[in-house]
Amino acid sequence: MRLWSLHPKYLDKLGLLGLWREALLAQKVLLGKTKGYRNHPQLIRFKKTEDPILYIGTYLYYVYLEGKRRGYNFNKDKIIKYDLNLKMPVTIGQINFEFQHLLEKLKVRDKEKYEEIKDEKTIEPNPIFYIIDGDIEEWEKDKKVLNKKKK
């Protein structure tokens, strides 16, 4: 499960469709309606909020908007609740890590999308997030990240 901190506009078709599915699964996990993924590190930041369902729903809504912009038929009714006034922090280190991680995926999976975004200078987060100073988030468990921290 990867709940990208990046704006969903950077994702290729497979990435966006996968994000929609995974964020819906995250909502289900946070609702307590599944046994798996309950302790998944990608959920930590949502669990720390005063209303995890509202925050994951708001996150999902922005994914829905990107899907709609691209002509996909994401079902907005699957989002339990959302509030477009909500914001949560994400570190610049996390944004930079995720963007590099995405570029590596796109080199293999979608060269056209890779070429489209590879020279971006200012990386936007999913609109629920605002960027703060800091390294890669503590909850990030990707092995590549752990290796980077050791250097």
GROMACS .gro file of C-alpha atoms in nm:
model
  151
    1MET     CA    1   0.000   0.000   0.000
    2ARG     CA    2   0.138   0.342  -0.096
    3LEU     CA    3  -0.071   0.647  -0.011
    4TRP     CA    4   0.129   0.899  -0.208
    5SER     CA    5   0.188   1.238  -0.049
    6LEU     CA    6   0.241   1.371  -0.401
    7HIS     CA    7  -0.033   1.539  -0.599
    8PRO     CA    8  -0.207   1.261  -0.793
    9LYS     CA    9  -0.148   1.451  -1.119
   10TYR     CA   10   0.206   1.308  -1.122
   11LEU     CA   11   0.086   0.948  -1.129
   12ASP     CA   12   0.048   0.748  -1.446
   13LYS     CA   13  -0.274   0.562  -1.522
   14LEU     CA   14  -0.174   0.249  -1.327
   15GLY     CA   15  -0.051   0.458  -1.036
   16LEU     CA   16  -0.370   0.661  -1.014
   17LEU     CA   17  -0.600   0.359  -1.042
   18GLY     CA   18  -0.392   0.179  -0.781
   19LEU     CA   19  -0.400   0.479  -0.549
   20TRP     CA   20  -0.778   0.499  -0.571
   21ARG     CA   21  -0.809   0.129  -0.478
   22GLU     CA   22  -0.550   0.149  -0.200
   23ALA     CA   23  -0.697   0.465  -0.048
   24LEU     CA   24  -1.041   0.301  -0.047
   25LEU     CA   25  -0.884   0.002   0.126
   26ALA     CA   26  -0.720   0.239   0.377
   27GLN     CA   27  -1.061   0.391   0.449
   28LYS     CA   28  -1.201   0.041   0.506
   29VAL     CA   29  -0.911  -0.044   0.739
   30LEU     CA   30  -0.963   0.277   0.937
   31LEU     CA   31  -1.334   0.192   0.965
   32GLY     CA   32  -1.234  -0.143   1.117
   33LYS     CA   33  -1.397  -0.337   0.834
   34THR     CA   34  -1.100  -0.553   0.743
   35LYS     CA   35  -0.851  -0.766   0.932
   36GLY     CA   36  -0.549  -0.694   0.714
   37TYR     CA   37  -0.333  -0.382   0.696
   38ARG     CA   38  -0.442  -0.254   1.040
   39ASN     CA   39  -0.085  -0.172   1.136
   40HIS     CA   40   0.034  -0.057   0.795
   41PRO     CA   41   0.281   0.234   0.828
   42GLN     CA   42   0.109   0.434   0.554
   43LEU     CA   43  -0.193   0.470   0.786
   44ILE     CA   44  -0.003   0.619   1.081
   45ARG     CA   45  -0.044   0.982   0.979
   46PHE     CA   46  -0.419   0.939   0.933
   47LYS     CA   47  -0.457   0.752   1.263
   48LYS     CA   48  -0.287   1.044   1.441
   49THR     CA   49  -0.560   1.289   1.335
   50GLU     CA   50  -0.867   1.368   1.544
   51ASP     CA   51  -1.090   1.205   1.277
   52PRO     CA   52  -0.904   0.950   1.061
   53ILE     CA   53  -1.211   0.877   0.844
   54LEU     CA   54  -1.258   1.245   0.765
   55TYR     CA   55  -0.890   1.288   0.677
   56ILE     CA   56  -0.863   0.976   0.460
   57GLY     CA   57  -1.192   1.076   0.296
   58THR     CA   58  -1.053   1.419   0.216
   59TYR     CA   59  -0.737   1.258   0.077
   60LEU     CA   60  -0.957   1.028  -0.134
   61TYR     CA   61  -1.163   1.321  -0.259
   62TYR     CA   62  -0.855   1.480  -0.416
   63VAL     CA   63  -0.772   1.146  -0.582
   64TYR     CA   64  -1.132   1.136  -0.706
   65LEU     CA   65  -1.095   1.486  -0.854
   66GLU     CA   66  -0.783   1.385  -1.046
   67GLY     CA   67  -0.959   1.075  -1.174
   68LYS     CA   68  -1.254   1.285  -1.285
   69ARG     CA   69  -1.019   1.532  -1.458
   70ARG     CA   70  -0.874   1.241  -1.656
   71GLY     CA   71  -1.213   1.098  -1.745
   72TYR     CA   72  -1.217   0.802  -1.505
   73ASN     CA   73  -1.540   0.694  -1.345
   74PHE     CA   74  -1.440   0.687  -0.977
   75ASN     CA   75  -1.745   0.655  -0.754
   76LYS     CA   76  -1.748   0.954  -0.518
   77ASP     CA   77  -2.018   0.784  -0.310
   78LYS     CA   78  -1.753   0.544  -0.178
   79ILE     CA   79  -1.598   0.832   0.015
   80ILE     CA   80  -1.756   0.832   0.362
   81LYS     CA   81  -1.694   1.201   0.436
   82TYR     CA   82  -1.454   1.480   0.348
   83ASP     CA   83  -1.377   1.843   0.427
   84LEU     CA   84  -1.177   2.046   0.178
   85ASN     CA   85  -1.069   2.287   0.454
   86LEU     CA   86  -0.858   2.017   0.620
   87LYS     CA   87  -0.480   2.026   0.595
   88MET     CA   88  -0.208   1.801   0.737
   89PRO     CA   89   0.169   1.841   0.730
   90VAL     CA   90   0.414   1.643   0.520
   91THR     CA   91   0.789   1.695   0.517
   92ILE     CA   92   0.981   1.818   0.216
   93GLY     CA   93   1.206   1.514   0.262
   94GLN     CA   94   0.906   1.283   0.218
   95ILE     CA   95   0.788   1.470  -0.092
   96ASN     CA   96   1.135   1.454  -0.249
   97PHE     CA   97   1.173   1.085  -0.162
   98GLU     CA   98   0.834   0.994  -0.307
   99PHE     CA   99   0.896   1.191  -0.625
  100GLN     CA  100   1.226   1.008  -0.684
  101HIS     CA  101   1.056   0.677  -0.599
  102LEU     CA  102   0.782   0.754  -0.852
  103LEU     CA  103   1.032   0.852  -1.121
  104GLU     CA  104   1.207   0.516  -1.079
  105LYS     CA  105   0.874   0.336  -1.123
  106LEU     CA  106   0.782   0.546  -1.427
  107LYS     CA  107   1.114   0.482  -1.603
  108VAL     CA  108   1.003   0.120  -1.629
  109ARG     CA  109   0.624   0.146  -1.638
  110ASP     CA  110   0.541   0.464  -1.833
  111LYS     CA  111   0.828   0.638  -2.011
  112GLU     CA  112   0.597   0.906  -2.151
  113LYS     CA  113   0.477   1.011  -1.806
  114TYR     CA  114   0.837   0.996  -1.683
  115GLU     CA  115   0.946   1.238  -1.957
  116GLU     CA  116   0.651   1.464  -1.880
  117ILE     CA  117   0.736   1.511  -1.510
  118LYS     CA  118   1.109   1.432  -1.468
  119ASP     CA  119   1.221   1.796  -1.479
  120GLU     CA  120   0.964   1.931  -1.232
  121LYS     CA  121   1.132   2.179  -0.998
  122THR     CA  122   0.851   2.237  -0.749
  123ILE     CA  123   0.670   1.920  -0.650
  124GLU     CA  124   0.314   1.969  -0.529
  125PRO     CA  125   0.164   1.749  -0.259
  126ASN     CA  126  -0.186   1.604  -0.258
  127PRO     CA  127  -0.390   1.917  -0.167
  128ILE     CA  128  -0.472   1.781   0.179
  129PHE     CA  129  -0.105   1.829   0.268
  130TYR     CA  130   0.106   2.136   0.331
  131ILE     CA  131   0.484   2.105   0.319
  132ILE     CA  132   0.703   2.157   0.624
  133ASP     CA  133   1.077   2.129   0.672
  134GLY     CA  134   1.207   1.787   0.761
  135ASP     CA  135   1.360   1.462   0.647
  136ILE     CA  136   1.174   1.153   0.529
  137GLU     CA  137   0.878   1.079   0.756
  138GLU     CA  138   0.938   0.837   1.044
  139TRP     CA  139   0.656   0.609   0.931
  140GLU     CA  140   0.819   0.550   0.589
  141LYS     CA  141   0.927   0.186   0.591
  142ASP     CA  142   1.057   0.144   0.234
  143LYS     CA  143   1.395  -0.033   0.242
  144LYS     CA  144   1.543   0.223   0.004
  145VAL     CA  145   1.461   0.492   0.256
  146LEU     CA  146   1.624   0.304   0.538
  147ASN     CA  147   1.939   0.268   0.330
  148LYS     CA  148   1.938   0.640   0.246
  149LYS     CA  149   1.911   0.731   0.615
  150LYS     CA  150   2.221   0.523   0.693
  151LYS     CA  151   2.439   0.719   0.448
   0.00000   0.00000   0.00000
